[in-house]
Every structure is written in structure tokens, then in C-alpha cells.
Amino acid sequence: MASLIQCPHCGARPKEEFSIKGSAEAERPAPDAAEDAWFEYVYQRDNPIGRIEEYWQHTSGCRRWLVVERDSGVHTVYRVLDATAARSSE
Amino acid sequence: MTSQRLKSGGLIDRNLPIAFMFDGKPYQGFAGDTLASALMANGVGLVGRSFKYHRPRGIMTAGSSEPNALVTVGEDGRTEPNCRATTVELYDGLVARSQNRWPSLGFDVGEVNALLSPFLGAGFYYKTFMWPAALWEKFYEPMIRRAAGLGRASYEPDPDHYEKCWAHCDLLVVGAGPAGLAAAMTAAQAGARVIIADEQSGPGGSLLSDRREIGGAPAPTFAAKISAELASMANVTVLSRTTVFGWYDDRVFGAVERVQKHVSVPAADKPVERLWRIVAKQCVLASGAEERPLVFGGNDRPGVMMADAARTYVNRYGVAAGSRVAVFTNNSSAYCAARDMEANGIDVAAIIDPRAETPDYDGQARVMANARVVGTRGWRGLTGITVQRGGEQETIPVDALLMSGGWNPIVSLACQRGAKPRWSDDHVAFLPPAPSDGMRTAGAAAGIASLGNCVQHGASIAVECLSKIGIAAKPFDAGPAEDEPAFSVTPLWHVAGSTGKAFVDFQNDVHTDDLGLAVREGYGHVEHTKRYTTTGMATDQGKLSNVNAIGILAEVRGTTPGDIGTTTYRPFYTPVSFGALAGAHRGRHFQPVRRSPLHMWAEKHGAEFVEVGHWYRSAWFPRSGETRWRQSVDREVLAVRRNVGICDVSTLGKIEIVGRDAAEFLNRIYCNGVAKLPVGKARYGLMLREDGFIYDDGTLSRLAENRYFMTTTTALAAGVLSHMEFCAQVLWPDLDVRFTSVSDQWAQIAIAGPRSRDLLKQIVDDDISNDAFPFLAAGTINLMGGQLSARLFRISYSGELAYELAVPASYGEAVANALMAIGEPMGVTPYGTEAMGVMRIEKGHVTHAEINGTVVPEDIGMGRMVSVKKPDFIGRRMLNREGLSGADRLKLVGLKPVDPSDDFSTGAHILNPGAAPSMAADQGHVTSTCFSPVLGHHIGLALIKRGPERIGEQVVVWDALKEQDIKAIIADPAFVDPAGERLHA
Amino acid sequence: MRYSAFQIFKNALGGNTGWKPVWREPEPKPKYDVVIAGGGGHGLATAYYLAHEFGVRNICVLEKSYIGSGNVGRNTTIIRSNYLLEGNTPFYELSLKLWEGLEQDFNFNAMVSQRGVVNLVHTDGQRDAARRRGNAMRMHGVDAEYLDAQAVRDMLPFLDYRNARFPIKGGLIQRRGGTVRHDAVAWGFARGADSYGVDIIQNCAMTGVRRDGNRIVGVETSKGFIECGKLALCAAGHSSHVAEMAGLKLPIESHVLQAFVSEGLKPFIDTVVTYGAGHFYISQSDKGGLVFGGDIDGYNSYARRGNLATVEHVMEAGVAMIPALSRIKVLRSWGGIMDMSMDGTPIIDKTPLDNLYVNAGWCYGGFKATPASGWCYAHLIAKDAPHPVATRLRLDRFRRGYLVDERGAGAQPNLH
């Protein structure tokens, strides 16, 4: 993992100010979606080597949730977006 | 022992003698000496013993790659094993001891291992000690453990302290030798923010060991001038005694500064070591090059040392490696060492060079081309060498042999993030990988040979680095450097046909036969060879040995060193103390402390405190005459049940929630319905995780239409807030809702017991009669004639008539004092978390002991709370899985002993009567226990298979750890007031 | 060639030139009954037990690098069976029993050393959890003892009893727990498997899986196509990656865990000790280095390197637990890639494909499981039925809700 994360609100900050939740690859299914969709969302992971999207929160900063796009193989961070903005732009 | 100190010369201060001890004997050195140079100056050649064969070993290098001269420095809590004598700066009163020898360094019984060496080849221990099996742990292994290891650590606590810091710069320069100084000057003159770090006591690197001129001055003078200039510039930080040990992601570097390791008594106001976390926009790695040993029989004899180290000792410390020396080299650089020896009046008997064509040499020494050293003489010190030339052997008496097998650029940092070094046939060395992520190598670390070229290269690499971050710079011009002959080298991985063991890894006693054996047995992959023979796994991490091992493997396997490849480079470049990496986070300061706003109040009333996460919570309040905690707790419980008590509950998580959609949001967060909660009311709420299991519980109070106040458990205060922020920002950004943690803003006091209202109404202005403020009422009230606005919640954890009063944190102590003063005539009793725990068990209320992350609402009797009407809430869908509703799930019940005098413990398991213990027979376990002073016996809560169906059934509470079986009856979890009448009183 | 003191003696007299290769370096055959993807500890153990116990010998083990290059070669070498849940305890106890007889079984000294494993307890809650765990172990006949504060102090006098932020209140000890020389485990299983004719093929990466409907036909490798009767995935750390080649998605994330070794010291600590107030565990190897580690770094990663902040956390916890560590120097850190499953428990199961098997999700506990993992996986492959101690380690337990969650942390792998 990169040592620094570029928070869209606070600038480049040490990774230790942030906490990670996990994969942001799947969106939460609709409440009435098929059981399978829920199982996939809660448990299954693509877990690729390469580009991934994750939820991180700037817990010791602005407390915004972020989508961090980074590389699981070489740890480069490509892009950090505010999660609300990232989700509404999809 | 004869002095080897020269009459003059060196950078030491001969006016400042320094007294020190080695193995109990007093010696004297000078300021500027290392322990190694001072020992050599005193004629001490035998300094250590090797790991496996206990061979006598001397000083081999003049720096951090030293494999042999390891000593223990310091005493008591400052004892530091495995210090390289070559990097220990001499200070007055320094005490050093040799290691891994018994009974003494001179006479070491372990030497017998050398005689047994045919039986102790690489990996011999994998093939034996297996029979009989029982003897391994009883005999073989204890014997091996006693024999293994190097220095002995102390168990005394370290009296010194440590600190950590961050630093940011445009350019980090690692190494303050010729290339590093030039790079730093280049950047400094361009106005860039520069940090330059060097592991030695001052900047200069190899310049300090050099006699040549550069910029019109001798090299050490040049170094001093440049360093002084750098140190004077506001945009430059010069870090001496600082090792950059690791390169982490992005351009974050870890470095350790040895602030006070070179002083007799560390000043108390400074750390002994400081950890630097350096964030650099660019980095120039100018870490220099390491000279390679040559691998020939007897190459470990004390007196055999690296040619460049001998040069350092003579030029920098004024110490001769010997009185009559020889040089064995396959490259041109050692000729400079020979020249410097001769310039200092040391007799150089011969330069032995395996090459047919040797460089020009204008000194006295006999240059022997086509020659090899094939053996050495002496035991505890070198007395002579055997040289083979053509078919002839010749013995040359010498007391030191300077060897040089070529140079390895020090590429460790550049390779720590996965890049591999590249083999170069021209350099006969691995060169650093291509520049990446702002890291570039310069000077000898990049394979550059001559002094002048290194300086120029350092400057031009700095210009390159700076251009990447938009800083225009001109290369620093150092002026001309003295000419030197072109560098030439021919590989010589080992001297075939030499006599005696030819060591590759000196400290771990790995010799050429071991490598051959490893290949023969199939461990020929470089990683297998390393792991099987332990080559490169000593405290020097193979700084001297790795490339030789690779060269030899390549020969044995008939391939090239590039094809063999290196093992992985990892932190730490040189070993770093736990102390430096831990910093101030030790002892009581390991983790921060949180104290409730009522801490002082509790302390005043004599509370015993207990650690709960970062908090200290008041556990009970002993009174005079109470000698056991139970006495206090029983008294507190009875006081609450019969009268009134007050308890500090400020550590609960407290979150304020506002917004137009707050009700809708909260309805999706809790599994029970909260949308219809009226203003002025509180409700118990249960949160699930998305996987359906219970996450946390607490209360929710509606203070106004769009304003709520939530409590969480102490443990999950932060977690619940983050969870809600995630849901609001990511899952449902369309909802208008905001949160603030107000955990630290409110002091919260539970007032519980049948007389709690009587107490409270004496300070509350508002009407809090049962009609006006019934069970689960919540709202803002005034205290003490309008002096203070507060919040009051009629909620109960104890099961009694009870309230929780929240006041601004800074008023907490005053309000608690007022309650105590006003309540004194009533006998108000402060109670702690233990009494609270007893009462919640008596009442059957759960904590994280029950809701342990594997429990669903149905398991704790709250299945009916789960809304079936709400279209969505966190955890709704996964809760329906068959495994979460199976009949055999563990469910919450109470437990009481059949014999009221019996006592059982939390963590005991449940068996059916007569059942033999087995996992299949396991019926569940006890989650909480206490002595109930109301009931007069022990009770417990338990999670038991199909528990609620089995109320009244007798079971066995099985506690093997206590060797105890107790008969108990499964009961309703609410032991006290199951109908809940007291709550509503 | 059988290893013994006599063999060493005989060879020493012959100048040690008579030692034979521990394994062959064969070229792959066109077809095997079983192809095992992954030449780590578990893959090699699976091959060994398939051949040794279940008579399946037409096997190859594919390893993309050198054998033992994964987590068996980079861990903290601890073995123990101090588990809580019915799905785990019997499995890890089988493993510990196998460790106890392993060296005589495969004739290779892996230095199995039952020095004891102590888990320290600092709060009442931890004490209760330790007692629940200890009693669960005893229910299955596994050794466990609860030590009170004084007993811990007598056994480990060098812990901080003077100035601790979180005082030590007791500990749970499993005396049969201990350490093993990790590399030797891979080599011992490899040598044993090779002796039955198992082909161990190093530097051979699996690059694809050839399917015919619901059947695996064979695997594409860097050394060509290999046909197989059964394909057994055994590549923890990279499970998702190899499973994806067969079109399978797993409830697994890959995380990095760092471990450390200090400079060699004379005997300093005899047992394995786990801190309860921070992430830290430590033991001392027979060679003298202190071997220790902490928590996973916490984020998905396939890079075998970690973060400085985690390094600092580990050292802080270490010095908090043993103040005398302060002046001891750390030699080397390394990072391994963990298959973090969604409930913290591994998977040994068949898959929706007919002849594809999966062994994955070992989190940071795979090393101690090596023999039982190999044994149970071999049982499953040979008999198409799970071994009795591995019946809970199913792939469909997530979908059906039969989780085996020792920590109760839920479906967030970095919390396990």
C-alpha cells in the first residue's frame, strides 16, 4: 500500500490517518434483489492482481469515505475520489 | 601485543585519549577512533569467534558490513549484543566484551567443532537427531540452542528513551560520500529542500579514508569544507550517524539516527536514537560500494582483511593493519591500498594478482602476476601466506593480508520495493535497477569507479532528479580530482586447490564445500542455497558474502551470476533496535489513556480502576474494612437494589444525529423499527452487520423532530460512527443526515435504585414524576434553578427505577459532587462497573460477552424485535440464511447452580448429565457469571443449544481448566424482576 | 537415501561427495491423475500424503518459482491447536499430532520443537475468552492450562510487570504447541513425495485451465499443456488468481503480513508468547534469532512487502510486552501474502466443477496446518469425500450461513 493517500479534501496525508473497509467493486444490491446478488456482495471477491477499488475513510481527517483506486500488485494509488461523488457519477 | 598506531596521521585527535575496556582489560584509544581501530591500535587482533566452528576471528572491515568483530557493548540495561566493533565510536569508559566463546576468547572449547566439521556440513541437522524422537527436545535441541546464538542480551529494562519524527524534503540523499555530497550541494545551491544522511559519525564517506586531492585539497579537507557549507544552509538538513534502513511505498524512507550511542552517559533530555520517517519527492542513492572478499583457504584468519578497510585504518585512524603485509587482489583498486600502506611506512611484501596483466605499480612491493594465495598460516593471528604461481608455491611471512575481490555497488535500498539488480560482466558486479518512482543511484552505488567521476555523477544525477520536480539546477563543480588509473577487474570467485576452509559467509561459517554440497543435493536455486547453507543470513545479511556465493553457484552450475540472480533485498539495511522503532510507545505510554470527565470524582471516592480499551473505568469503590473486592461489589449492588447509587457511564459512545431524513436513516441502521419513536422518548436498538450478525446495541433518544441522540457500547463508539458515516455517504447519499460524535462532550451519570427519583428531583427543576417523565422518557431539563441545562433519559441497565443524566463534560464532576452531597442523608452510593455487571446479569441484559459477533437477535431472545415490515435495513437479507436460524444454534439462557454454594466460571462449557466430554457433546458455554447478593448464590448467563426450550433442565457446567463439574439448572436469563415492574415504578 | 547419524558419518569419511539430490528435476509428463497447482507446504504435503497414505502416485506438483517460495518459507514457524470452534479444533489437533510424528515419518529433521505457546490475558473479558477456548480444547482432548498471573510471572519473568499499560492477568498455555523449522517442512515433504515418484516441477507457472463443460481437462503451463484427471488448487496467497483461471470466484482477499527476525542471541526466550494487549507474538529459533510478527497490514496486496507504520506497531507492542527487547536489533523484515477468508477459517472442498478441488483461505495460520491440510486434502481428492475433521471447511458455508468465525469479526477479512 502506498505510504501516502491523496485525500480529495485534505491533500496528501499519511496512510495511517485513514482506515480501510474493503473492496468497493460491488454496489449494495437493491433490498429485494436475488439472494445470490446479496451473497456476492457480502462474501465474494474478485481479488485481482492489479487495479482495484477500495473504500477508505479519512478517519483522522475530514471523516469522508473515499474510493481509492490503486494497484494491489505494486501499491501505486491511481485515483482517490470522494465516495459520494464517485457513486453518484456512475 | 605491540602497538600498531602510527606516529602521526589520521583524523583522530591525539590530544584526547580515551580509556575503554575489552574483555575486562583496560586499553586506550583516541577521540575519533572506532572500537575496532582502537583495538587494532592496541595490537588486539583476535576479537571474536565464528558462529558454528568457533574459529578465531579478527577485524575484517572498517564499516557496517563487518561479519566477524561482533562484541557486546555496555552494561546492565544498556547492554547491547552484536555490535560491530567497526561502527562503535569510542567513548570514555566504553565496556565491550567478546561473544560466543567459553570460557574465554583465547581458549574456546567450541573450537572442537572445527575438528568435527566433516560431520557438520551444510544442513547436517536436517539429517540426524531424529532417533529416538524423545531425545530431540530433551537433549539435542537444548544442546544446539545453547551453542547457537551470538551475544547475550540483558533482561534489564532500558534506562534510555527514544523518539520518532517525520521530515519532508525535495531531495533525500542517502550517503555523504563523494557522489552524495556533490548531489546535495547541487540541490542545495538550487534552493531545494535537502536531507542528506550518512551512517558514519560525520559526512565524507570514502573521502575520509582517501589521501588523494580533490578541488585543490586533500579529500578529507574537501569533505569537511563541503559538509560545513551544507550544514550552514537553511534548506539543508545534514544527518550524521543516520542509517536509511528502508524504502517504503511512495518515497517514504525509514532512517534511524543514533543520537547518543557514542557518549559515555546519554543526556536525559535527548533520545539515544531517533526514528526518521522521511517523505522525499526524489531520492539519490549514493550509498557507495562494498569491497568483496576473495574466497581461498584460510581467508578468515585474524589479520586477513579487506584492502579498503586497511586503507581506512591507516589513513583515517593512523593504524597499521600489520607491520608486514601482502595484498591479494583481482582488481586495480587494491594497488591504491598498497600504495597508501607504503606511504605510511608499512612494508608491503607482495601484491598477489591472479591476472596475467597487472596494473602499473610504482611502489616497493613485489607484484606477482598469475599468482594466488592458496593458504594462510597462524591460528589466532596470521603469520604467513602460501602463494602459488605456476607450479610453484612460496611462503611469505606477513602479519596482515589485504584482499580485494572487486566491488559490489550497494543497491539494497533501490531493490527493496521489488526491482532486481542487473548483472554486468564489465563491472563483474550487480548494478542497481533502472530508476523508478523518484529513486536514482549515483557514484559507486551506480558502478562508477573513480573519485572524480563519482563527484560528477552525483551532481548530474541530482540535476536529473530535480528536473523531475520542476527545479532547475546546475551541477555542482568540485574542481579537478587527482588522476587515478582506470579500474580493471577479472572475476575470481574462489581459489581452486587452496588448503583449508575457504569461507564465503564468515559469520555463519559457510564455506565453498557447503555450496557445492547444496547444489549436489538439489538446493541449487539461490534461495534454496541460502536457506540450506545459511549463507547471507548472518547479521551482515550477506553484504560481503552474497555475490561471492552467487559467483560460486554460477560456476558450479555452469551458468552466469546474472542467471543465478540475487536473493531478495529487504529492510533493514543494517539492524535497527526495537527501541528506535518503538519510540516513546512503551511502558505506560504504549497506548494513550482516556479518562472520563468523572475520573477525578471517582478517584476522590477511592475507586479501583480497570483498563477498558483505552479507558480507565471505575470498577468498584472500596470502603474501609472491605478487604476483598466482592465485599465492595455486593454492598454496591444491594445499595442500588434497595436504595440509590450513582455510576459513571460517560465512556459510552454518544452520537448526535440530525437531518430531515434522520428517522429514515436510523430505521435502516437498526434492525428494529425506530421510525415511529416519538419526540421525548428513548428506545433500545440493535444494529446488525450486513452479514446478519449483531454488531452493537444501545439506546436511541429522539430529542426533536430531526435530532436524535444515540448511545453505543464503549468498545464500538468509533466503529458505529464510521459505520453510519459509510451508510450515509456511500449507501444512501440521498438521505439528509449528519452525525457528530459527542462522546467527549457529555459526562453521563447513571442514577439507579428505588430512591433514584427522590435523589434526582432535588437537583432537577422540571417535573420528573412517573407521569410526567415515565419509563423511556428522554429530554432536556434544567438543573439547580436553571444553572445548567442537561439531558435526562429514563433508561435502566440495572433493572431498577433508573435514569441517565448527561451534563456538559466540564460540569460532570460538579454535578456528581452535588448528587453525592444532596444524597448523603439518603445514603447514596457510588458504584462501579463490577456492580453494574452483576446487576445486568441478574437482569439478563447482554454485553459483548454475549453478542460476540456470532450471535443473531433470535439467539438472545430478541428475534421478535427484528422488523418484518421494513423494506431495508443493514443485515436484513443475510439474516435469512439457514445457518442463522438453525434449531441447534446456541441461545441465551440463565444458569444457576443446583447446590447454591457452588460457583462456576465464565468460559466453562455445558454438557448433558452423564455425557462424556467431546466437541460433539458440547452444549454451549457460560458467557457471564457473578455472585448475586440479592439471590445469595452464583448465577450465570450462557449460550446453550436450544436453550430457551430447556429451561428447568439440569446440565453439567464443565470446567476442565479448574477441574470442576458443577450441576446447574437452565433458567430464564432475567433472575431479578422478570416482569420489569421496577423499571416503571 | 535414508538420513541418519550413520549416513552422516559414512559420507563425512567419503568427503561428503556421496549425498544424492533430495528431489529430481523432471520434465512434466503429458498426463497425470492429479495435478497440484502450488509447490508450497500444503501442496507438497498433499502430494506426499496422496502417495504415502492414499496410494495415488501419478501426481505432479506445479510451482511457478522454487518450492517453498511462498508462505511456508516466510512465516513465524509456530504450531499450535488452541482453537475454539468445532470446525477448527479437531482439524488443528490432527495437524499437531501429525507434526509430532512427522520427522520419523518422512525421515527429515524439521526441528519440531514443542516449547509451549502462551497467550497472555490482560482483561477479565480476555480471561473469560481464554477459558472458553481452553475448555473447548480440553473437550476435544487437547492440552490446555490456564495460568494465573503468578504462574505467568514464574514462567516468563522478563515480561513487563512493573510499568505496563495493560497489566498481565494470566495466560492460556498449550504446552504441546511450539515451532518448526519452516523451510525444512517444504523440503521434507518434497523429498518424501519425490521418493514415491511424484514429479515436482519448479519454475513452471500454471497459466490457464482447459475446461470441457463442467470438467477440467488439463492445465496450460509455461512448460506446455498438461492433462489431468483431477486438478487440485493449492496456492494460498494467490488462490483467487488461480481459481479465476478455472472461472471460480472465492470468498477471499489477499493481504500482506509482515514478520521479522532479530540478530542471533544466546537463549533469551524459551516458549512462544503472544501478547494480548497488542498484535505481537515471539519465539526464538534454534539458531538464536528472535522470530516475531504482528497483525496484517490491513489492505489488499500481492506485493510481498509491508508498511513502515505496521513495523512500528509491532515493535511498540514488543517493547511493551518485553521491555528488554529495546536494545536488541531487528535484522530483517519480510512480507507474505495471506489468503484472508471471509470468516477467518480455511476452505478444503470440492467445487461446482466436477474434478476441481480447492484448498485456500488459510489467513495467517496456514503453516501450523500444513500436515493436516495435506492429509485432509489428499483424503478429499482420493476419496471424493471430506475427511471427518474437515467437514466444516466447506466452500458453501458462506452462502448457507454455517460460518466458522473464531473471532466473530464477520465478513471483513482484515478484521480476522
mmCIF file with all atom_site columns, N, CA, C and O in Angstrom, chain B residues 304-327:
data_model
loop_
_atom_site.group_PDB
_atom_site.id
_atom_site.type_symbol
_atom_site.label_atom_id
_atom_site.label_alt_id
_atom_site.label_comp_id
_atom_site.label_asym_id
_atom_site.label_entity_id
_atom_site.label_seq_id
_atom_site.pdbx_PDB_ins_code
_atom_site.Cartn_x
_atom_site.Cartn_y
_atom_site.Cartn_z
_atom_site.occupancy
_atom_site.B_iso_or_equiv
_atom_site.pdbx_formal_charge
_atom_site.auth_seq_id
_atom_site.auth_comp_id
_atom_site.auth_asym_id
_atom_site.auth_atom_id
_atom_site.pdbx_PDB_model_num
ATOM 1  N N  . VAL B 1 304 ? 43.658 -11.248 8.101  1.00 0.00 ? 304 VAL B N  1
ATOM 2  C CA . VAL B 1 304 ? 43.191 -11.119 6.716  1.00 0.00 ? 304 VAL B CA 1
ATOM 3  C C  . VAL B 1 304 ? 42.052 -10.109 6.736  1.00 0.00 ? 304 VAL B C  1
ATOM 4  O O  . VAL B 1 304 ? 41.094 -10.268 7.484  1.00 0.00 ? 304 VAL B O  1
ATOM 5  N N  . MET B 1 305 ? 42.198 -9.047  5.974  1.00 0.00 ? 305 MET B N  1
ATOM 6  C CA . MET B 1 305 ? 41.120 -8.056  5.977  1.00 0.00 ? 305 MET B CA 1
ATOM 7  C C  . MET B 1 305 ? 40.928 -7.445  4.597  1.00 0.00 ? 305 MET B C  1
ATOM 8  O O  . MET B 1 305 ? 41.705 -7.677  3.677  1.00 0.00 ? 305 MET B O  1
ATOM 9  N N  . MET B 1 306 ? 39.859 -6.698  4.467  1.00 0.00 ? 306 MET B N  1
ATOM 10 C CA . MET B 1 306 ? 39.571 -6.067  3.203  1.00 0.00 ? 306 MET B CA 1
ATOM 11 C C  . MET B 1 306 ? 40.622 -4.984  2.952  1.00 0.00 ? 306 MET B C  1
ATOM 12 O O  . MET B 1 306 ? 41.008 -4.241  3.853  1.00 0.00 ? 306 MET B O  1
ATOM 13 N N  . ALA B 1 307 ? 41.073 -4.905  1.707  1.00 0.00 ? 307 ALA B N  1
ATOM 14 C CA . ALA B 1 307 ? 42.130 -3.953  1.371  1.00 0.00 ? 307 ALA B CA 1
ATOM 15 C C  . ALA B 1 307 ? 41.675 -2.525  1.660  1.00 0.00 ? 307 ALA B C  1
ATOM 16 O O  . ALA B 1 307 ? 42.430 -1.715  2.206  1.00 0.00 ? 307 ALA B O  1
ATOM 17 N N  . ASP B 1 308 ? 40.448 -2.227  1.318  1.00 0.00 ? 308 ASP B N  1
ATOM 18 C CA . ASP B 1 308 ? 39.977 -0.863  1.519  1.00 0.00 ? 308 ASP B CA 1
ATOM 19 C C  . ASP B 1 308 ? 39.839 -0.537  3.002  1.00 0.00 ? 308 ASP B C  1
ATOM 20 O O  . ASP B 1 308 ? 40.034 0.614   3.410  1.00 0.00 ? 308 ASP B O  1
ATOM 21 N N  . ALA B 1 309 ? 39.516 -1.571  3.801  1.00 0.00 ? 309 ALA B N  1
ATOM 22 C CA . ALA B 1 309 ? 39.430 -1.341  5.242  1.00 0.00 ? 309 ALA B CA 1
ATOM 23 C C  . ALA B 1 309 ? 40.812 -0.985  5.782  1.00 0.00 ? 309 ALA B C  1
ATOM 24 O O  . ALA B 1 309 ? 40.961 -0.054  6.576  1.00 0.00 ? 309 ALA B O  1
ATOM 25 N N  . ALA B 1 310 ? 41.831 -1.715  5.324  1.00 0.00 ? 310 ALA B N  1
ATOM 26 C CA . ALA B 1 310 ? 43.199 -1.427  5.780  1.00 0.00 ? 310 ALA B CA 1
ATOM 27 C C  . ALA B 1 310 ? 43.587 -0.001  5.417  1.00 0.00 ? 310 ALA B C  1
ATOM 28 O O  . ALA B 1 310 ? 44.265 0.700   6.173  1.00 0.00 ? 310 ALA B O  1
ATOM 29 N N  . ARG B 1 311 ? 43.103 0.417   4.263  1.00 0.00 ? 311 ARG B N  1
ATOM 30 C CA . ARG B 1 311 ? 43.382 1.771   3.808  1.00 0.00 ? 311 ARG B CA 1
ATOM 31 C C  . ARG B 1 311 ? 42.698 2.793   4.727  1.00 0.00 ? 311 ARG B C  1
ATOM 32 O O  . ARG B 1 311 ? 43.266 3.820   5.091  1.00 0.00 ? 311 ARG B O  1
ATOM 33 N N  . THR B 1 312 ? 41.480 2.487   5.113  1.00 0.00 ? 312 THR B N  1
ATOM 34 C CA . THR B 1 312 ? 40.768 3.354   6.052  1.00 0.00 ? 312 THR B CA 1
ATOM 35 C C  . THR B 1 312 ? 41.508 3.421   7.385  1.00 0.00 ? 312 THR B C  1
ATOM 36 O O  . THR B 1 312 ? 41.691 4.496   7.958  1.00 0.00 ? 312 THR B O  1
ATOM 37 N N  . TYR B 1 313 ? 41.947 2.250   7.857  1.00 0.00 ? 313 TYR B N  1
ATOM 38 C CA . TYR B 1 313 ? 42.614 2.254   9.161  1.00 0.00 ? 313 TYR B CA 1
ATOM 39 C C  . TYR B 1 313 ? 43.895 3.087   9.120  1.00 0.00 ? 313 TYR B C  1
ATOM 40 O O  . TYR B 1 313 ? 44.179 3.836   10.045 1.00 0.00 ? 313 TYR B O  1
ATOM 41 N N  . VAL B 1 314 ? 44.618 2.967   8.048  1.00 0.00 ? 314 VAL B N  1
ATOM 42 C CA . VAL B 1 314 ? 45.886 3.692   8.019  1.00 0.00 ? 314 VAL B CA 1
ATOM 43 C C  . VAL B 1 314 ? 45.662 5.188   7.771  1.00 0.00 ? 314 VAL B C  1
ATOM 44 O O  . VAL B 1 314 ? 46.276 6.034   8.413  1.00 0.00 ? 314 VAL B O  1
ATOM 45 N N  . ASN B 1 315 ? 44.760 5.515   6.866  1.00 0.00 ? 315 ASN B N  1
ATOM 46 C CA . ASN B 1 315 ? 44.589 6.924   6.508  1.00 0.00 ? 315 ASN B CA 1
ATOM 47 C C  . ASN B 1 315 ? 43.739 7.693   7.509  1.00 0.00 ? 315 ASN B C  1
ATOM 48 O O  . ASN B 1 315 ? 44.009 8.847   7.803  1.00 0.00 ? 315 ASN B O  1
ATOM 49 N N  . ARG B 1 316 ? 42.692 7.053   7.989  1.00 0.00 ? 316 ARG B N  1
ATOM 50 C CA . ARG B 1 316 ? 41.740 7.796   8.827  1.00 0.00 ? 316 ARG B CA 1
ATOM 51 C C  . ARG B 1 316 ? 42.083 7.681   10.307 1.00 0.00 ? 316 ARG B C  1
ATOM 52 O O  . ARG B 1 316 ? 41.832 8.613   11.074 1.00 0.00 ? 316 ARG B O  1
ATOM 53 N N  . TYR B 1 317 ? 42.584 6.505   10.703 1.00 0.00 ? 317 TYR B N  1
ATOM 54 C CA . TYR B 1 317 ? 42.808 6.265   12.128 1.00 0.00 ? 317 TYR B CA 1
ATOM 55 C C  . TYR B 1 317 ? 44.281 6.188   12.509 1.00 0.00 ? 317 TYR B C  1
ATOM 56 O O  . TYR B 1 317 ? 44.605 6.036   13.671 1.00 0.00 ? 317 TYR B O  1
ATOM 57 N N  . GLY B 1 318 ? 45.177 6.265   11.518 1.00 0.00 ? 318 GLY B N  1
ATOM 58 C CA . GLY B 1 318 ? 46.596 6.159   11.815 1.00 0.00 ? 318 GLY B CA 1
ATOM 59 C C  . GLY B 1 318 ? 46.961 4.821   12.422 1.00 0.00 ? 318 GLY B C  1
ATOM 60 O O  . GLY B 1 318 ? 47.774 4.750   13.340 1.00 0.00 ? 318 GLY B O  1
ATOM 61 N N  . VAL B 1 319 ? 46.340 3.756   11.942 1.00 0.00 ? 319 VAL B N  1
ATOM 62 C CA . VAL B 1 319 ? 46.599 2.417   12.473 1.00 0.00 ? 319 VAL B CA 1
ATOM 63 C C  . VAL B 1 319 ? 47.039 1.505   11.327 1.00 0.00 ? 319 VAL B C  1
ATOM 64 O O  . VAL B 1 319 ? 46.408 1.486   10.268 1.00 0.00 ? 319 VAL B O  1
ATOM 65 N N  . ALA B 1 320 ? 48.101 0.780   11.563 1.00 0.00 ? 320 ALA B N  1
ATOM 66 C CA . ALA B 1 320 ? 48.596 -0.149  10.538 1.00 0.00 ? 320 ALA B CA 1
ATOM 67 C C  . ALA B 1 320 ? 47.911 -1.492  10.700 1.00 0.00 ? 320 ALA B C  1
ATOM 68 O O  . ALA B 1 320 ? 47.756 -1.988  11.820 1.00 0.00 ? 320 ALA B O  1
ATOM 69 N N  . ALA B 1 321 ? 47.515 -2.068  9.581  1.00 0.00 ? 321 ALA B N  1
ATOM 70 C CA . ALA B 1 321 ? 46.894 -3.395  9.624  1.00 0.00 ? 321 ALA B CA 1
ATOM 71 C C  . ALA B 1 321 ? 47.915 -4.429  10.090 1.00 0.00 ? 321 ALA B C  1
ATOM 72 O O  . ALA B 1 321 ? 47.562 -5.459  10.656 1.00 0.00 ? 321 ALA B O  1
ATOM 73 N N  . GLY B 1 322 ? 49.200 -4.193  9.810  1.00 0.00 ? 322 GLY B N  1
ATOM 74 C CA . GLY B 1 322 ? 50.247 -5.106  10.230 1.00 0.00 ? 322 GLY B CA 1
ATOM 75 C C  . GLY B 1 322 ? 51.573 -4.413  10.039 1.00 0.00 ? 322 GLY B C  1
ATOM 76 O O  . GLY B 1 322 ? 51.636 -3.270  9.575  1.00 0.00 ? 322 GLY B O  1
ATOM 77 N N  . SER B 1 323 ? 52.604 -5.112  10.425 1.00 0.00 ? 323 SER B N  1
ATOM 78 C CA . SER B 1 323 ? 53.915 -4.498  10.215 1.00 0.00 ? 323 SER B CA 1
ATOM 79 C C  . SER B 1 323 ? 54.481 -4.922  8.866  1.00 0.00 ? 323 SER B C  1
ATOM 80 O O  . SER B 1 323 ? 55.257 -4.218  8.240  1.00 0.00 ? 323 SER B O  1
ATOM 81 N N  . ARG B 1 324 ? 54.074 -6.096  8.420  1.00 0.00 ? 324 ARG B N  1
ATOM 82 C CA . ARG B 1 324 ? 54.487 -6.536  7.087  1.00 0.00 ? 324 ARG B CA 1
ATOM 83 C C  . ARG B 1 324 ? 53.265 -7.161  6.435  1.00 0.00 ? 324 ARG B C  1
ATOM 84 O O  . ARG B 1 324 ? 52.698 -8.133  6.966  1.00 0.00 ? 324 ARG B O  1
ATOM 85 N N  . VAL B 1 325 ? 52.823 -6.594  5.361  1.00 0.00 ? 325 VAL B N  1
ATOM 86 C CA . VAL B 1 325 ? 51.552 -7.017  4.788  1.00 0.00 ? 325 VAL B CA 1
ATOM 87 C C  . VAL B 1 325 ? 51.737 -7.474  3.350  1.00 0.00 ? 325 VAL B C  1
ATOM 88 O O  . VAL B 1 325 ? 52.743 -7.178  2.698  1.00 0.00 ? 325 VAL B O  1
ATOM 89 N N  . ALA B 1 326 ? 50.739 -8.241  2.901  1.00 0.00 ? 326 ALA B N  1
ATOM 90 C CA . ALA B 1 326 ? 50.659 -8.586  1.482  1.00 0.00 ? 326 ALA B CA 1
ATOM 91 C C  . ALA B 1 326 ? 49.276 -8.202  0.986  1.00 0.00 ? 326 ALA B C  1
ATOM 92 O O  . ALA B 1 326 ? 48.360 -7.999  1.790  1.00 0.00 ? 326 ALA B O  1
ATOM 93 N N  . VAL B 1 327 ? 49.190 -8.069  -0.320 1.00 0.00 ? 327 VAL B N  1
ATOM 94 C CA . VAL B 1 327 ? 47.905 -7.717  -0.926 1.00 0.00 ? 327 VAL B CA 1
ATOM 95 C C  . VAL B 1 327 ? 47.539 -8.812  -1.910 1.00 0.00 ? 327 VAL B C  1
ATOM 96 O O  . VAL B 1 327 ? 48.374 -9.257  -2.686 1.00 0.00 ? 327 VAL B O  1
#
